JSON list of C-alpha atoms in Angstrom, two decimals:
[
{"chain": "A", "resi": 1, "resn": "ALA", "atom": "CA", "xyz": [83.50, 194.17, 109.18]},
{"chain": "A", "resi": 2, "resn": "GLN", "atom": "CA", "xyz": [86.63, 195.08, 107.28]},
{"chain": "A", "resi": 3, "resn": "SER", "atom": "CA", "xyz": [86.23, 196.70, 103.88]},
{"chain": "A", "resi": 4, "resn": "VAL", "atom": "CA", "xyz": [88.15, 198.48, 101.19]},
{"chain": "A", "resi": 5, "resn": "ALA", "atom": "CA", "xyz": [86.92, 200.98, 98.64]},
{"chain": "A", "resi": 6, "resn": "GLN", "atom": "CA", "xyz": [88.52, 202.13, 95.43]},
{"chain": "A", "resi": 7, "resn": "PRO", "atom": "CA", "xyz": [86.47, 205.13, 94.34]},
{"chain": "A", "resi": 8, "resn": "GLU", "atom": "CA", "xyz": [87.71, 205.23, 90.74]},
{"chain": "A", "resi": 9, "resn": "ASP", "atom": "CA", "xyz": [86.96, 202.49, 88.24]},
{"chain": "A", "resi": 10, "resn": "GLN", "atom": "CA", "xyz": [89.50, 203.95, 85.84]},
{"chain": "A", "resi": 11, "resn": "VAL", "atom": "CA", "xyz": [92.45, 206.31, 85.99]},
{"chain": "A", "resi": 12, "resn": "ASN", "atom": "CA", "xyz": [93.99, 207.78, 82.86]},
{"chain": "A", "resi": 13, "resn": "VAL", "atom": "CA", "xyz": [97.47, 209.24, 82.94]},
{"chain": "A", "resi": 14, "resn": "ALA", "atom": "CA", "xyz": [99.96, 210.41, 80.34]},
{"chain": "A", "resi": 15, "resn": "GLU", "atom": "CA", "xyz": [103.32, 208.68, 80.30]},
{"chain": "A", "resi": 16, "resn": "GLY", "atom": "CA", "xyz": [105.85, 210.52, 82.44]},
{"chain": "A", "resi": 17, "resn": "ASN", "atom": "CA", "xyz": [103.20, 212.11, 84.64]},
{"chain": "A", "resi": 18, "resn": "PRO", "atom": "CA", "xyz": [102.70, 211.15, 88.28]},
{"chain": "A", "resi": 19, "resn": "LEU", "atom": "CA", "xyz": [99.90, 208.72, 89.02]},
{"chain": "A", "resi": 20, "resn": "THR", "atom": "CA", "xyz": [97.70, 208.11, 92.03]},
{"chain": "A", "resi": 21, "resn": "VAL", "atom": "CA", "xyz": [95.29, 205.23, 92.53]},
{"chain": "A", "resi": 22, "resn": "LYS", "atom": "CA", "xyz": [93.04, 205.81, 95.51]},
{"chain": "A", "resi": 23, "resn": "CYS", "atom": "CA", "xyz": [92.04, 203.41, 98.27]},
{"chain": "A", "resi": 24, "resn": "THR", "atom": "CA", "xyz": [90.19, 203.91, 101.51]},
{"chain": "A", "resi": 25, "resn": "TYR", "atom": "CA", "xyz": [89.65, 201.31, 104.17]},
{"chain": "A", "resi": 26, "resn": "SER", "atom": "CA", "xyz": [87.48, 200.50, 107.14]},
{"chain": "A", "resi": 27, "resn": "VAL", "atom": "CA", "xyz": [88.84, 198.16, 109.80]},
{"chain": "A", "resi": 28, "resn": "SER", "atom": "CA", "xyz": [88.46, 197.45, 113.46]},
{"chain": "A", "resi": 29, "resn": "GLY", "atom": "CA", "xyz": [91.90, 197.37, 114.96]},
{"chain": "A", "resi": 30, "resn": "ASN", "atom": "CA", "xyz": [95.19, 197.84, 113.15]},
{"chain": "A", "resi": 31, "resn": "PRO", "atom": "CA", "xyz": [95.05, 197.90, 109.37]},
{"chain": "A", "resi": 32, "resn": "TYR", "atom": "CA", "xyz": [97.20, 195.54, 107.32]},
{"chain": "A", "resi": 33, "resn": "LEU", "atom": "CA", "xyz": [97.04, 196.93, 103.81]},
{"chain": "A", "resi": 34, "resn": "PHE", "atom": "CA", "xyz": [98.24, 195.61, 100.49]},
{"chain": "A", "resi": 35, "resn": "TRP", "atom": "CA", "xyz": [98.38, 196.59, 96.85]},
{"chain": "A", "resi": 36, "resn": "TYR", "atom": "CA", "xyz": [98.30, 194.02, 94.06]},
{"chain": "A", "resi": 37, "resn": "VAL", "atom": "CA", "xyz": [98.49, 194.46, 90.30]},
{"chain": "A", "resi": 38, "resn": "GLN", "atom": "CA", "xyz": [96.85, 192.25, 87.68]},
{"chain": "A", "resi": 39, "resn": "TYR", "atom": "CA", "xyz": [98.07, 192.29, 84.11]},
{"chain": "A", "resi": 40, "resn": "PRO", "atom": "CA", "xyz": [95.81, 190.87, 81.39]},
{"chain": "A", "resi": 41, "resn": "ASN", "atom": "CA", "xyz": [95.44, 187.10, 81.65]},
{"chain": "A", "resi": 42, "resn": "ARG", "atom": "CA", "xyz": [97.78, 186.99, 84.62]},
{"chain": "A", "resi": 43, "resn": "GLY", "atom": "CA", "xyz": [97.38, 186.41, 88.34]},
{"chain": "A", "resi": 44, "resn": "LEU", "atom": "CA", "xyz": [97.68, 189.01, 91.04]},
{"chain": "A", "resi": 45, "resn": "GLN", "atom": "CA", "xyz": [101.18, 190.26, 91.75]},
{"chain": "A", "resi": 46, "resn": "PHE", "atom": "CA", "xyz": [102.10, 191.73, 95.10]},
{"chain": "A", "resi": 47, "resn": "LEU", "atom": "CA", "xyz": [103.32, 195.33, 94.94]},
{"chain": "A", "resi": 48, "resn": "LEU", "atom": "CA", "xyz": [103.66, 196.54, 98.51]},
{"chain": "A", "resi": 49, "resn": "LYS", "atom": "CA", "xyz": [102.20, 196.44, 101.99]},
{"chain": "A", "resi": 50, "resn": "TYR", "atom": "CA", "xyz": [101.71, 198.56, 105.06]},
{"chain": "A", "resi": 51, "resn": "ILE", "atom": "CA", "xyz": [101.92, 196.84, 108.40]},
{"chain": "A", "resi": 52, "resn": "THR", "atom": "CA", "xyz": [103.32, 199.44, 110.77]},
{"chain": "A", "resi": 53, "resn": "GLY", "atom": "CA", "xyz": [105.95, 202.15, 110.90]},
{"chain": "A", "resi": 54, "resn": "ASP", "atom": "CA", "xyz": [106.74, 204.68, 108.21]},
{"chain": "A", "resi": 55, "resn": "ASN", "atom": "CA", "xyz": [103.63, 206.00, 106.48]},
{"chain": "A", "resi": 56, "resn": "LEU", "atom": "CA", "xyz": [105.34, 205.98, 103.08]},
{"chain": "A", "resi": 57, "resn": "VAL", "atom": "CA", "xyz": [105.86, 202.46, 101.86]},
{"chain": "A", "resi": 58, "resn": "LYS", "atom": "CA", "xyz": [108.02, 201.66, 98.85]},
{"chain": "A", "resi": 59, "resn": "GLY", "atom": "CA", "xyz": [107.35, 198.65, 96.68]},
{"chain": "A", "resi": 60, "resn": "SER", "atom": "CA", "xyz": [108.06, 196.99, 93.36]},
{"chain": "A", "resi": 61, "resn": "TYR", "atom": "CA", "xyz": [108.43, 198.70, 89.98]},
{"chain": "A", "resi": 62, "resn": "GLY", "atom": "CA", "xyz": [108.89, 202.17, 91.50]},
{"chain": "A", "resi": 63, "resn": "PHE", "atom": "CA", "xyz": [105.50, 202.23, 93.20]},
{"chain": "A", "resi": 64, "resn": "GLU", "atom": "CA", "xyz": [104.93, 203.61, 96.65]},
{"chain": "A", "resi": 65, "resn": "ALA", "atom": "CA", "xyz": [101.90, 204.09, 98.85]},
{"chain": "A", "resi": 66, "resn": "GLU", "atom": "CA", "xyz": [101.03, 206.57, 101.53]},
{"chain": "A", "resi": 67, "resn": "PHE", "atom": "CA", "xyz": [99.21, 205.41, 104.62]},
{"chain": "A", "resi": 68, "resn": "ASN", "atom": "CA", "xyz": [97.05, 208.09, 106.23]},
{"chain": "A", "resi": 69, "resn": "LYS", "atom": "CA", "xyz": [95.38, 206.98, 109.42]},
{"chain": "A", "resi": 70, "resn": "SER", "atom": "CA", "xyz": [93.24, 210.08, 109.91]},
{"chain": "A", "resi": 71, "resn": "GLN", "atom": "CA", "xyz": [91.80, 209.81, 106.40]},
{"chain": "A", "resi": 72, "resn": "THR", "atom": "CA", "xyz": [91.79, 205.98, 106.47]},
{"chain": "A", "resi": 73, "resn": "SER", "atom": "CA", "xyz": [93.48, 205.97, 103.10]},
{"chain": "A", "resi": 74, "resn": "PHE", "atom": "CA", "xyz": [96.25, 204.03, 101.44]},
{"chain": "A", "resi": 75, "resn": "HIS", "atom": "CA", "xyz": [96.76, 205.61, 98.02]},
{"chain": "A", "resi": 76, "resn": "LEU", "atom": "CA", "xyz": [99.14, 204.08, 95.51]},
{"chain": "A", "resi": 77, "resn": "LYS", "atom": "CA", "xyz": [101.53, 206.46, 93.78]},
{"chain": "A", "resi": 78, "resn": "LYS", "atom": "CA", "xyz": [104.28, 206.59, 91.24]},
{"chain": "A", "resi": 79, "resn": "PRO", "atom": "CA", "xyz": [106.25, 209.73, 90.35]},
{"chain": "A", "resi": 80, "resn": "SER", "atom": "CA", "xyz": [106.49, 208.98, 86.63]},
{"chain": "A", "resi": 81, "resn": "ALA", "atom": "CA", "xyz": [104.08, 206.60, 84.91]},
{"chain": "A", "resi": 82, "resn": "LEU", "atom": "CA", "xyz": [105.09, 204.14, 82.20]},
{"chain": "A", "resi": 83, "resn": "VAL", "atom": "CA", "xyz": [102.88, 202.70, 79.48]},
{"chain": "A", "resi": 84, "resn": "SER", "atom": "CA", "xyz": [103.76, 199.28, 80.90]},
{"chain": "A", "resi": 85, "resn": "ASP", "atom": "CA", "xyz": [102.10, 200.26, 84.19]},
{"chain": "A", "resi": 86, "resn": "SER", "atom": "CA", "xyz": [98.72, 199.92, 82.48]},
{"chain": "A", "resi": 87, "resn": "ALA", "atom": "CA", "xyz": [96.91, 197.19, 84.40]},
{"chain": "A", "resi": 88, "resn": "LEU", "atom": "CA", "xyz": [94.23, 196.53, 87.01]},
{"chain": "A", "resi": 89, "resn": "TYR", "atom": "CA", "xyz": [95.19, 197.54, 90.53]},
{"chain": "A", "resi": 90, "resn": "PHE", "atom": "CA", "xyz": [93.63, 196.11, 93.68]},
{"chain": "A", "resi": 91, "resn": "CYS", "atom": "CA", "xyz": [93.86, 197.41, 97.19]},
{"chain": "A", "resi": 92, "resn": "ALA", "atom": "CA", "xyz": [93.27, 194.86, 99.94]},
{"chain": "A", "resi": 93, "resn": "VAL", "atom": "CA", "xyz": [93.06, 194.64, 103.69]},
{"chain": "A", "resi": 94, "resn": "ARG", "atom": "CA", "xyz": [93.97, 191.52, 105.57]},
{"chain": "A", "resi": 95, "resn": "ASP", "atom": "CA", "xyz": [92.02, 190.08, 108.44]},
{"chain": "A", "resi": 96, "resn": "ALA", "atom": "CA", "xyz": [94.25, 190.53, 111.47]},
{"chain": "A", "resi": 97, "resn": "TYR", "atom": "CA", "xyz": [94.81, 186.94, 112.51]},
{"chain": "A", "resi": 98, "resn": "GLN", "atom": "CA", "xyz": [97.13, 184.22, 111.40]},
{"chain": "A", "resi": 99, "resn": "GLY", "atom": "CA", "xyz": [96.25, 183.04, 107.94]},
{"chain": "A", "resi": 100, "resn": "GLY", "atom": "CA", "xyz": [93.69, 185.79, 107.56]},
{"chain": "A", "resi": 101, "resn": "LYS", "atom": "CA", "xyz": [92.00, 186.28, 104.24]},
{"chain": "A", "resi": 102, "resn": "LEU", "atom": "CA", "xyz": [92.46, 189.27, 101.98]},
{"chain": "A", "resi": 103, "resn": "ILE", "atom": "CA", "xyz": [89.47, 191.52, 101.38]},
{"chain": "A", "resi": 104, "resn": "PHE", "atom": "CA", "xyz": [89.79, 193.28, 98.07]},
{"chain": "A", "resi": 105, "resn": "GLY", "atom": "CA", "xyz": [88.51, 196.52, 96.68]},
{"chain": "A", "resi": 106, "resn": "GLN", "atom": "CA", "xyz": [86.73, 196.47, 93.36]},
{"chain": "A", "resi": 107, "resn": "GLY", "atom": "CA", "xyz": [89.86, 197.37, 91.42]},
{"chain": "A", "resi": 108, "resn": "THR", "atom": "CA", "xyz": [90.99, 200.39, 89.43]},
{"chain": "A", "resi": 109, "resn": "GLU", "atom": "CA", "xyz": [92.01, 200.13, 85.82]},
{"chain": "A", "resi": 110, "resn": "LEU", "atom": "CA", "xyz": [95.05, 202.28, 85.15]},
{"chain": "A", "resi": 111, "resn": "SER", "atom": "CA", "xyz": [95.63, 203.37, 81.59]},
{"chain": "A", "resi": 112, "resn": "VAL", "atom": "CA", "xyz": [98.88, 205.13, 80.74]},
{"chain": "A", "resi": 113, "resn": "LYS", "atom": "CA", "xyz": [99.00, 206.68, 77.28]},
{"chain": "A", "resi": 114, "resn": "PRO", "atom": "CA", "xyz": [102.19, 207.60, 75.43]},
{"chain": "B", "resi": 1, "resn": "GLU", "atom": "CA", "xyz": [111.93, 182.85, 92.16]},
{"chain": "B", "resi": 2, "resn": "PRO", "atom": "CA", "xyz": [109.39, 180.35, 93.52]},
{"chain": "B", "resi": 3, "resn": "GLU", "atom": "CA", "xyz": [105.84, 180.80, 92.33]},
{"chain": "B", "resi": 4, "resn": "VAL", "atom": "CA", "xyz": [102.37, 179.37, 92.69]},
{"chain": "B", "resi": 5, "resn": "THR", "atom": "CA", "xyz": [101.25, 177.31, 89.70]},
{"chain": "B", "resi": 6, "resn": "GLN", "atom": "CA", "xyz": [97.75, 176.31, 88.67]},
{"chain": "B", "resi": 7, "resn": "THR", "atom": "CA", "xyz": [96.35, 173.82, 86.19]},
{"chain": "B", "resi": 8, "resn": "PRO", "atom": "CA", "xyz": [94.54, 173.88, 83.90]},
{"chain": "B", "resi": 9, "resn": "SER", "atom": "CA", "xyz": [94.67, 177.46, 82.70]},
{"chain": "B", "resi": 10, "resn": "HIS", "atom": "CA", "xyz": [91.21, 177.12, 81.19]},
{"chain": "B", "resi": 11, "resn": "GLN", "atom": "CA", "xyz": [88.52, 174.55, 81.95]},
{"chain": "B", "resi": 12, "resn": "VAL", "atom": "CA", "xyz": [85.26, 174.26, 80.07]},
{"chain": "B", "resi": 13, "resn": "THR", "atom": "CA", "xyz": [82.59, 172.02, 81.55]},
{"chain": "B", "resi": 14, "resn": "GLN", "atom": "CA", "xyz": [78.90, 171.28, 81.28]},
{"chain": "B", "resi": 15, "resn": "MET", "atom": "CA", "xyz": [76.53, 172.34, 84.02]},
{"chain": "B", "resi": 16, "resn": "GLY", "atom": "CA", "xyz": [76.20, 169.63, 86.65]},
{"chain": "B", "resi": 17, "resn": "GLN", "atom": "CA", "xyz": [79.64, 168.15, 86.03]},
{"chain": "B", "resi": 18, "resn": "GLU", "atom": "CA", "xyz": [82.36, 167.92, 88.64]},
{"chain": "B", "resi": 19, "resn": "VAL", "atom": "CA", "xyz": [85.58, 169.85, 88.19]},
{"chain": "B", "resi": 20, "resn": "ILE", "atom": "CA", "xyz": [88.84, 169.78, 90.07]},
{"chain": "B", "resi": 21, "resn": "LEU", "atom": "CA", "xyz": [91.14, 172.77, 89.93]},
{"chain": "B", "resi": 22, "resn": "ARG", "atom": "CA", "xyz": [94.73, 172.14, 90.87]},
{"chain": "B", "resi": 23, "resn": "CYS", "atom": "CA", "xyz": [97.33, 174.31, 92.49]},
{"chain": "B", "resi": 24, "resn": "VAL", "atom": "CA", "xyz": [100.91, 173.84, 93.59]},
{"chain": "B", "resi": 25, "resn": "PRO", "atom": "CA", "xyz": [101.68, 176.41, 96.29]},
{"chain": "B", "resi": 26, "resn": "ILE", "atom": "CA", "xyz": [105.16, 177.66, 97.08]},
{"chain": "B", "resi": 27, "resn": "SER", "atom": "CA", "xyz": [106.95, 174.78, 98.71]},
{"chain": "B", "resi": 28, "resn": "ASN", "atom": "CA", "xyz": [107.63, 176.07, 102.23]},
{"chain": "B", "resi": 29, "resn": "HIS", "atom": "CA", "xyz": [104.32, 177.87, 102.62]},
{"chain": "B", "resi": 30, "resn": "LEU", "atom": "CA", "xyz": [101.83, 176.84, 105.27]},
{"chain": "B", "resi": 31, "resn": "TYR", "atom": "CA", "xyz": [98.65, 178.76, 104.47]},
{"chain": "B", "resi": 32, "resn": "PHE", "atom": "CA", "xyz": [96.62, 178.14, 101.34]},
{"chain": "B", "resi": 33, "resn": "TYR", "atom": "CA", "xyz": [93.69, 179.98, 99.87]},
{"chain": "B", "resi": 34, "resn": "TRP", "atom": "CA", "xyz": [91.23, 179.94, 97.03]},
{"chain": "B", "resi": 35, "resn": "TYR", "atom": "CA", "xyz": [89.70, 183.11, 95.65]},
{"chain": "B", "resi": 36, "resn": "ARG", "atom": "CA", "xyz": [87.53, 183.71, 92.64]},
{"chain": "B", "resi": 37, "resn": "GLN", "atom": "CA", "xyz": [86.87, 186.60, 90.35]},
{"chain": "B", "resi": 38, "resn": "ILE", "atom": "CA", "xyz": [83.70, 186.70, 88.30]},
{"chain": "B", "resi": 39, "resn": "LEU", "atom": "CA", "xyz": [84.26, 188.67, 85.10]},
{"chain": "B", "resi": 40, "resn": "GLY", "atom": "CA", "xyz": [84.20, 192.39, 85.81]},
{"chain": "B", "resi": 41, "resn": "GLN", "atom": "CA", "xyz": [83.84, 191.96, 89.56]},
{"chain": "B", "resi": 42, "resn": "LYS", "atom": "CA", "xyz": [86.15, 192.06, 92.55]},
{"chain": "B", "resi": 43, "resn": "VAL", "atom": "CA", "xyz": [88.27, 189.20, 93.78]},
{"chain": "B", "resi": 44, "resn": "GLU", "atom": "CA", "xyz": [86.35, 187.25, 96.43]},
{"chain": "B", "resi": 45, "resn": "PHE", "atom": "CA", "xyz": [87.64, 184.97, 99.14]},
{"chain": "B", "resi": 46, "resn": "LEU", "atom": "CA", "xyz": [86.41, 181.38, 99.07]},
{"chain": "B", "resi": 47, "resn": "VAL", "atom": "CA", "xyz": [88.37, 179.38, 101.62]},
{"chain": "B", "resi": 48, "resn": "SER", "atom": "CA", "xyz": [91.57, 179.23, 103.63]},
{"chain": "B", "resi": 49, "resn": "PHE", "atom": "CA", "xyz": [93.36, 176.05, 104.62]},
{"chain": "B", "resi": 50, "resn": "TYR", "atom": "CA", "xyz": [95.99, 175.40, 107.24]},
{"chain": "B", "resi": 51, "resn": "ASN", "atom": "CA", "xyz": [97.34, 172.30, 108.91]},
{"chain": "B", "resi": 52, "resn": "ASN", "atom": "CA", "xyz": [95.20, 170.06, 106.73]},
{"chain": "B", "resi": 53, "resn": "GLU", "atom": "CA", "xyz": [91.92, 171.64, 107.60]},
{"chain": "B", "resi": 54, "resn": "ILE", "atom": "CA", "xyz": [89.74, 174.56, 106.57]},
{"chain": "B", "resi": 55, "resn": "SER", "atom": "CA", "xyz": [90.48, 177.66, 108.65]},
{"chain": "B", "resi": 56, "resn": "GLU", "atom": "CA", "xyz": [87.75, 179.84, 107.26]},
{"chain": "B", "resi": 57, "resn": "LYS", "atom": "CA", "xyz": [85.25, 179.74, 104.43]},
{"chain": "B", "resi": 58, "resn": "SER", "atom": "CA", "xyz": [82.97, 182.31, 102.89]},
{"chain": "B", "resi": 59, "resn": "GLU", "atom": "CA", "xyz": [79.25, 182.08, 102.21]},
{"chain": "B", "resi": 60, "resn": "ILE", "atom": "CA", "xyz": [80.08, 181.21, 98.62]},
{"chain": "B", "resi": 61, "resn": "PHE", "atom": "CA", "xyz": [81.87, 178.06, 99.72]},
{"chain": "B", "resi": 62, "resn": "ASP", "atom": "CA", "xyz": [78.82, 175.84, 100.16]},
{"chain": "B", "resi": 63, "resn": "ASP", "atom": "CA", "xyz": [78.50, 172.05, 100.18]},
{"chain": "B", "resi": 64, "resn": "GLN", "atom": "CA", "xyz": [79.26, 171.90, 96.46]},
{"chain": "B", "resi": 65, "resn": "PHE", "atom": "CA", "xyz": [82.82, 173.00, 97.14]},
{"chain": "B", "resi": 66, "resn": "SER", "atom": "CA", "xyz": [85.62, 171.11, 98.83]},
{"chain": "B", "resi": 67, "resn": "VAL", "atom": "CA", "xyz": [89.36, 171.48, 99.18]},
{"chain": "B", "resi": 68, "resn": "GLU", "atom": "CA", "xyz": [92.05, 168.96, 99.70]},
{"chain": "B", "resi": 69, "resn": "ARG", "atom": "CA", "xyz": [95.79, 168.71, 100.03]},
{"chain": "B", "resi": 70, "resn": "PRO", "atom": "CA", "xyz": [96.20, 165.15, 98.79]},
{"chain": "B", "resi": 71, "resn": "ASP", "atom": "CA", "xyz": [99.98, 165.10, 99.03]},
{"chain": "B", "resi": 72, "resn": "GLY", "atom": "CA", "xyz": [102.77, 167.39, 100.14]},
{"chain": "B", "resi": 73, "resn": "SER", "atom": "CA", "xyz": [102.60, 169.64, 97.13]},
{"chain": "B", "resi": 74, "resn": "ASN", "atom": "CA", "xyz": [99.14, 169.91, 95.56]},
{"chain": "B", "resi": 75, "resn": "PHE", "atom": "CA", "xyz": [96.14, 171.87, 96.80]},
{"chain": "B", "resi": 76, "resn": "THR", "atom": "CA", "xyz": [92.87, 171.24, 95.00]},
{"chain": "B", "resi": 77, "resn": "LEU", "atom": "CA", "xyz": [89.46, 172.86, 94.77]},
{"chain": "B", "resi": 78, "resn": "LYS", "atom": "CA", "xyz": [86.60, 170.58, 93.77]},
{"chain": "B", "resi": 79, "resn": "ILE", "atom": "CA", "xyz": [83.22, 171.77, 92.62]},
{"chain": "B", "resi": 80, "resn": "ARG", "atom": "CA", "xyz": [80.87, 168.80, 92.81]},
{"chain": "B", "resi": 81, "resn": "SER", "atom": "CA", "xyz": [78.09, 169.88, 90.51]},
{"chain": "B", "resi": 82, "resn": "THR", "atom": "CA", "xyz": [78.89, 173.03, 88.60]},
{"chain": "B", "resi": 83, "resn": "LYS", "atom": "CA", "xyz": [76.38, 175.79, 87.99]},
{"chain": "B", "resi": 84, "resn": "LEU", "atom": "CA", "xyz": [76.41, 178.51, 85.37]},
{"chain": "B", "resi": 85, "resn": "GLU", "atom": "CA", "xyz": [77.21, 181.06, 88.07]},
{"chain": "B", "resi": 86, "resn": "ASP", "atom": "CA", "xyz": [80.41, 179.20, 88.96]},
{"chain": "B", "resi": 87, "resn": "SER", "atom": "CA", "xyz": [81.95, 180.55, 85.78]},
{"chain": "B", "resi": 88, "resn": "ALA", "atom": "CA", "xyz": [84.84, 182.69, 86.99]},
{"chain": "B", "resi": 89, "resn": "MET", "atom": "CA", "xyz": [88.59, 182.94, 87.29]},
{"chain": "B", "resi": 90, "resn": "TYR", "atom": "CA", "xyz": [89.77, 180.91, 90.27]},
{"chain": "B", "resi": 91, "resn": "PHE", "atom": "CA", "xyz": [92.99, 181.93, 91.98]},
{"chain": "B", "resi": 92, "resn": "CYS", "atom": "CA", "xyz": [95.02, 179.87, 94.37]},
{"chain": "B", "resi": 93, "resn": "ALA", "atom": "CA", "xyz": [97.29, 181.69, 96.84]},
{"chain": "B", "resi": 94, "resn": "SER", "atom": "CA", "xyz": [99.72, 180.74, 99.54]},
{"chain": "B", "resi": 95, "resn": "SER", "atom": "CA", "xyz": [101.58, 182.52, 102.29]},
{"chain": "B", "resi": 96, "resn": "GLY", "atom": "CA", "xyz": [104.55, 181.60, 104.33]},
{"chain": "B", "resi": 97, "resn": "THR", "atom": "CA", "xyz": [105.05, 181.42, 108.01]},
{"chain": "B", "resi": 98, "resn": "SER", "atom": "CA", "xyz": [102.66, 182.13, 110.81]},
{"chain": "B", "resi": 99, "resn": "ASP", "atom": "CA", "xyz": [103.62, 185.80, 110.56]},
{"chain": "B", "resi": 100, "resn": "ILE", "atom": "CA", "xyz": [100.33, 187.58, 109.97]},
{"chain": "B", "resi": 101, "resn": "TYR", "atom": "CA", "xyz": [102.14, 190.30, 108.07]},
{"chain": "B", "resi": 102, "resn": "ASN", "atom": "CA", "xyz": [103.07, 188.07, 105.17]},
{"chain": "B", "resi": 103, "resn": "GLU", "atom": "CA", "xyz": [101.69, 188.81, 101.76]},
{"chain": "B", "resi": 104, "resn": "GLN", "atom": "CA", "xyz": [99.88, 186.12, 99.84]},
{"chain": "B", "resi": 105, "resn": "PHE", "atom": "CA", "xyz": [101.34, 184.92, 96.56]},
{"chain": "B", "resi": 106, "resn": "PHE", "atom": "CA", "xyz": [98.86, 184.21, 93.81]},
{"chain": "B", "resi": 107, "resn": "GLY", "atom": "CA", "xyz": [98.89, 181.77, 90.96]},
{"chain": "B", "resi": 108, "resn": "PRO", "atom": "CA", "xyz": [97.98, 182.74, 87.40]},
{"chain": "B", "resi": 109, "resn": "GLY", "atom": "CA", "xyz": [94.44, 181.45, 87.79]},
{"chain": "B", "resi": 110, "resn": "THR", "atom": "CA", "xyz": [92.16, 178.90, 86.15]},
{"chain": "B", "resi": 111, "resn": "ARG", "atom": "CA", "xyz": [89.38, 180.26, 84.02]},
{"chain": "B", "resi": 112, "resn": "LEU", "atom": "CA", "xyz": [86.33, 178.06, 84.54]},
{"chain": "B", "resi": 113, "resn": "THR", "atom": "CA", "xyz": [83.57, 178.24, 81.97]},
{"chain": "B", "resi": 114, "resn": "VAL", "atom": "CA", "xyz": [80.36, 176.39, 82.76]},
{"chain": "B", "resi": 115, "resn": "LEU", "atom": "CA", "xyz": [78.04, 175.85, 79.77]}
]
């Protein structure tokens, strides 16, 4: 069965510092990996995805993610955090068939302090 | 930019009552989903819908739940007889073509409170 783990419930970063939100996955077959962000009282917003190709994926709002097949990881990164990046971040893997559901990790709350 | 919309934003109901949560997916999308998120827990898949029928459903999606696309734009989730444990945020999502690589676009959610 496909699964995703986010080992940290919370990540605290100072504004201007780099941030990393960790995600590891377990899939049979090729992984289709996604990051979503959830701001308070809002829905999930798509940030970026890895399907194939370059291991470094760039997404919205200056975020990027590094796919590492040997470590089965897909960590979300940003070189310089903003206070407005504070939100709940979800990693997800998609079932590899048409219309496949997303399987989410438990989420990581990112807090960026001024 | 097109977006998924959901109504109502908050629904309060008594245990045992029926509720219908409504969603308007992005207009040219073909795949529709419902997910839920119990407070403090992860987002869980409920059901996927394609070509006017359920493609897949989770264990959560029992006989009390049903989905419908009554016209060309709305996608609804009905809970026939609500339980306390149905209290959650319910998200509708849609995705575009048959390309399996497409991301899903989520609505803002409906917070369901069952008393």
